[in-house]
């Protein structure tokens, strides 16, 4: 694959989490979160994006979200559980993405707010169009995802380098 071919990155916020008496990292999904994660997985499958790689935070709620969503996909991409995605800022997430090998064309990143939402805005800049308007109006609720496209190498991914191609949230 040439680095000139467009790439897709899906920024996927974990589904609704419960609040039991555990550390934040160990919080599981709530019942609604389990349902929304599966619905989000079906929407990802409907997008037709063939994911080569999934990068997932190590938090329980992100791992559970991905476990439920990936079951809906036609093929299971390689999954890497990345500690640096937990509570990561947009800049920290970009640093992780800059390390992705160029043979990975399309990836899904399962993470947390405010980092995931901030990254969608930073990478896509103005984010014009219907998807941008929906994201501005809705924010980035639990189980939402943004699909961004960009050209070039993962090492070259930087603010403003991508375009927002789609946005989805459970109540859409």
Short mmCIF file of N, CA, C and O in Angstrom, two decimals, residues 7-13 40 43-45 47 49-51 53-55 66 93 97 105-111 116 119-120 123 140 143-150 154 164-168:
data_model
loop_
_atom_site.label_atom_id
_atom_site.label_comp_id
_atom_site.label_asym_id
_atom_site.label_seq_id
_atom_site.Cartn_x
_atom_site.Cartn_y
_atom_site.Cartn_z
N UNK A 7 -6.41 7.24 4.31
CA UNK A 7 -6.57 6.38 5.49
C UNK A 7 -7.81 6.83 6.24
O UNK A 7 -8.26 7.96 6.11
N UNK A 8 -8.34 5.93 7.05
CA UNK A 8 -9.48 6.27 7.90
C UNK A 8 -9.14 5.94 9.34
O UNK A 8 -8.53 4.91 9.63
N UNK A 9 -9.56 6.84 10.20
CA UNK A 9 -9.43 6.61 11.63
C UNK A 9 -10.80 6.87 12.26
O UNK A 9 -11.44 7.88 11.97
N UNK A 10 -11.25 5.93 13.06
CA UNK A 10 -12.50 6.09 13.79
C UNK A 10 -12.14 6.33 15.24
O UNK A 10 -11.46 5.51 15.87
N UNK A 11 -12.58 7.46 15.75
CA UNK A 11 -12.40 7.81 17.15
C UNK A 11 -13.70 7.46 17.87
O UNK A 11 -14.74 8.05 17.60
N UNK A 12 -13.65 6.47 18.73
CA UNK A 12 -14.82 5.84 19.34
C UNK A 12 -14.73 6.02 20.85
O UNK A 12 -13.79 5.52 21.48
N UNK A 13 -15.68 6.75 21.41
CA UNK A 13 -15.72 6.91 22.86
C UNK A 13 -16.39 5.68 23.47
O UNK A 13 -17.39 5.18 22.95
N UNK A 40 -23.42 0.50 18.30
CA UNK A 40 -22.30 1.21 17.66
C UNK A 40 -21.50 0.25 16.78
O UNK A 40 -21.08 0.62 15.69
N UNK A 43 -23.28 -0.15 13.57
CA UNK A 43 -23.07 1.05 12.74
C UNK A 43 -21.67 1.05 12.12
O UNK A 43 -21.50 1.43 10.97
N UNK A 44 -20.67 0.63 12.88
CA UNK A 44 -19.32 0.53 12.32
C UNK A 44 -19.28 -0.52 11.21
O UNK A 44 -18.65 -0.29 10.17
N UNK A 45 -19.97 -1.63 11.41
CA UNK A 45 -20.03 -2.65 10.36
C UNK A 45 -20.71 -2.09 9.11
O UNK A 45 -20.24 -2.31 7.99
N UNK A 47 -20.64 0.85 8.06
CA UNK A 47 -19.77 1.83 7.40
C UNK A 47 -18.93 1.18 6.31
O UNK A 47 -18.44 1.86 5.41
N UNK A 49 -15.98 0.03 6.60
CA UNK A 49 -14.54 0.27 6.77
C UNK A 49 -13.86 -1.02 7.19
O UNK A 49 -14.21 -1.60 8.21
N UNK A 50 -12.88 -1.48 6.41
CA UNK A 50 -12.15 -2.69 6.81
C UNK A 50 -11.00 -2.32 7.75
O UNK A 50 -9.94 -1.87 7.33
N UNK A 51 -11.22 -2.47 9.03
CA UNK A 51 -10.21 -2.08 10.01
C UNK A 51 -9.03 -3.05 10.01
O UNK A 51 -9.22 -4.26 10.04
N UNK A 53 -6.53 -2.37 12.33
CA UNK A 53 -6.01 -2.28 13.69
C UNK A 53 -7.02 -1.59 14.59
O UNK A 53 -7.69 -0.66 14.16
N UNK A 54 -7.08 -2.06 15.83
CA UNK A 54 -7.86 -1.38 16.88
C UNK A 54 -6.89 -1.05 18.00
O UNK A 54 -6.12 -1.91 18.44
N UNK A 55 -6.91 0.21 18.42
CA UNK A 55 -6.14 0.64 19.59
C UNK A 55 -7.14 0.95 20.68
O UNK A 55 -8.03 1.78 20.50
N UNK A 66 -15.31 -2.35 23.31
CA UNK A 66 -14.72 -2.96 22.11
C UNK A 66 -15.13 -4.42 21.98
O UNK A 66 -15.46 -4.88 20.88
N UNK A 93 -2.63 11.29 22.39
CA UNK A 93 -3.21 10.32 21.45
C UNK A 93 -2.53 10.44 20.09
O UNK A 93 -2.22 9.42 19.45
N UNK A 97 -0.73 7.55 17.82
CA UNK A 97 -1.07 7.33 16.42
C UNK A 97 0.14 7.49 15.50
O UNK A 97 0.25 6.79 14.49
N UNK A 105 -3.91 0.60 7.27
CA UNK A 105 -4.58 1.65 6.52
C UNK A 105 -5.69 2.30 7.32
O UNK A 105 -5.82 3.51 7.37
N UNK A 106 -6.55 1.48 7.94
CA UNK A 106 -7.71 1.99 8.68
C UNK A 106 -7.67 1.47 10.10
O UNK A 106 -7.43 0.29 10.32
N UNK A 107 -7.94 2.37 11.05
CA UNK A 107 -7.95 1.91 12.43
C UNK A 107 -9.08 2.53 13.21
O UNK A 107 -9.63 3.56 12.83
N UNK A 108 -9.41 1.85 14.29
CA UNK A 108 -10.40 2.35 15.24
C UNK A 108 -9.68 2.51 16.58
O UNK A 108 -8.89 1.65 16.97
N UNK A 109 -9.93 3.64 17.23
CA UNK A 109 -9.33 3.92 18.53
C UNK A 109 -10.47 4.05 19.53
O UNK A 109 -11.37 4.86 19.34
N UNK A 110 -10.43 3.23 20.57
CA UNK A 110 -11.48 3.25 21.59
C UNK A 110 -10.87 3.91 22.83
O UNK A 110 -9.94 3.39 23.44
N UNK A 111 -11.44 5.09 23.17
CA UNK A 111 -10.85 5.86 24.26
C UNK A 111 -11.88 6.63 25.06
O UNK A 111 -13.04 6.23 25.15
N UNK A 116 -10.84 12.10 23.24
CA UNK A 116 -11.34 11.65 21.93
C UNK A 116 -12.07 12.78 21.21
O UNK A 116 -11.83 13.03 20.02
N UNK A 119 -9.60 15.43 20.14
CA UNK A 119 -8.80 14.98 18.99
C UNK A 119 -9.60 15.07 17.70
O UNK A 119 -9.06 15.50 16.67
N UNK A 120 -10.87 14.68 17.73
CA UNK A 120 -11.71 14.78 16.52
C UNK A 120 -11.75 16.22 16.04
O UNK A 120 -11.62 16.49 14.84
N UNK A 123 -8.00 17.32 14.80
CA UNK A 123 -7.58 16.73 13.53
C UNK A 123 -8.38 17.25 12.36
O UNK A 123 -7.85 17.44 11.27
N UNK A 140 -19.82 14.78 22.23
CA UNK A 140 -19.30 13.43 21.99
C UNK A 140 -19.78 12.53 23.13
O UNK A 140 -19.02 12.16 24.03
N UNK A 143 -20.43 6.19 23.61
CA UNK A 143 -20.62 5.32 22.46
C UNK A 143 -20.65 6.05 21.12
O UNK A 143 -20.89 5.44 20.09
N UNK A 144 -20.39 7.36 21.10
CA UNK A 144 -20.32 8.09 19.84
C UNK A 144 -19.01 7.78 19.13
O UNK A 144 -18.02 7.38 19.76
N UNK A 145 -19.01 7.96 17.81
CA UNK A 145 -17.75 7.86 17.07
C UNK A 145 -17.72 8.84 15.92
O UNK A 145 -18.75 9.25 15.38
N UNK A 146 -16.50 9.23 15.57
CA UNK A 146 -16.25 10.11 14.44
C UNK A 146 -15.34 9.37 13.47
O UNK A 146 -14.38 8.71 13.89
N UNK A 147 -15.64 9.48 12.18
CA UNK A 147 -14.82 8.88 11.14
C UNK A 147 -14.06 10.02 10.46
O UNK A 147 -14.67 10.95 9.94
N UNK A 148 -12.75 9.92 10.49
CA UNK A 148 -11.91 10.94 9.85
C UNK A 148 -11.08 10.28 8.75
O UNK A 148 -10.71 9.11 8.87
N UNK A 149 -10.81 11.05 7.69
CA UNK A 149 -9.95 10.57 6.62
C UNK A 149 -8.74 11.50 6.51
O UNK A 149 -8.84 12.69 6.81
N UNK A 150 -7.62 10.93 6.10
CA UNK A 150 -6.44 11.75 5.86
C UNK A 150 -5.52 11.04 4.88
O UNK A 150 -5.62 9.82 4.68
N UNK A 154 1.09 7.74 9.00
CA UNK A 154 0.68 7.93 10.39
C UNK A 154 1.64 8.87 11.10
O UNK A 154 1.24 9.64 11.96
N UNK A 164 -13.42 15.36 8.64
CA UNK A 164 -14.49 14.60 9.29
C UNK A 164 -15.42 14.07 8.21
O UNK A 164 -16.06 14.84 7.50
N UNK A 165 -15.47 12.75 8.06
CA UNK A 165 -16.29 12.13 7.02
C UNK A 165 -17.65 11.70 7.55
O UNK A 165 -18.63 11.67 6.80
N UNK A 166 -17.73 11.35 8.84
CA UNK A 166 -18.99 10.89 9.41
C UNK A 166 -18.91 11.05 10.92
O UNK A 166 -17.84 11.11 11.50
N UNK A 167 -20.09 11.10 11.53
CA UNK A 167 -20.22 11.20 12.97
C UNK A 167 -21.49 10.47 13.33
O UNK A 167 -22.51 10.61 12.64
N UNK A 168 -21.45 9.70 14.42
CA UNK A 168 -22.63 8.98 14.87
C UNK A 168 -22.65 8.97 16.40
O UNK A 168 -21.61 8.87 17.05
#
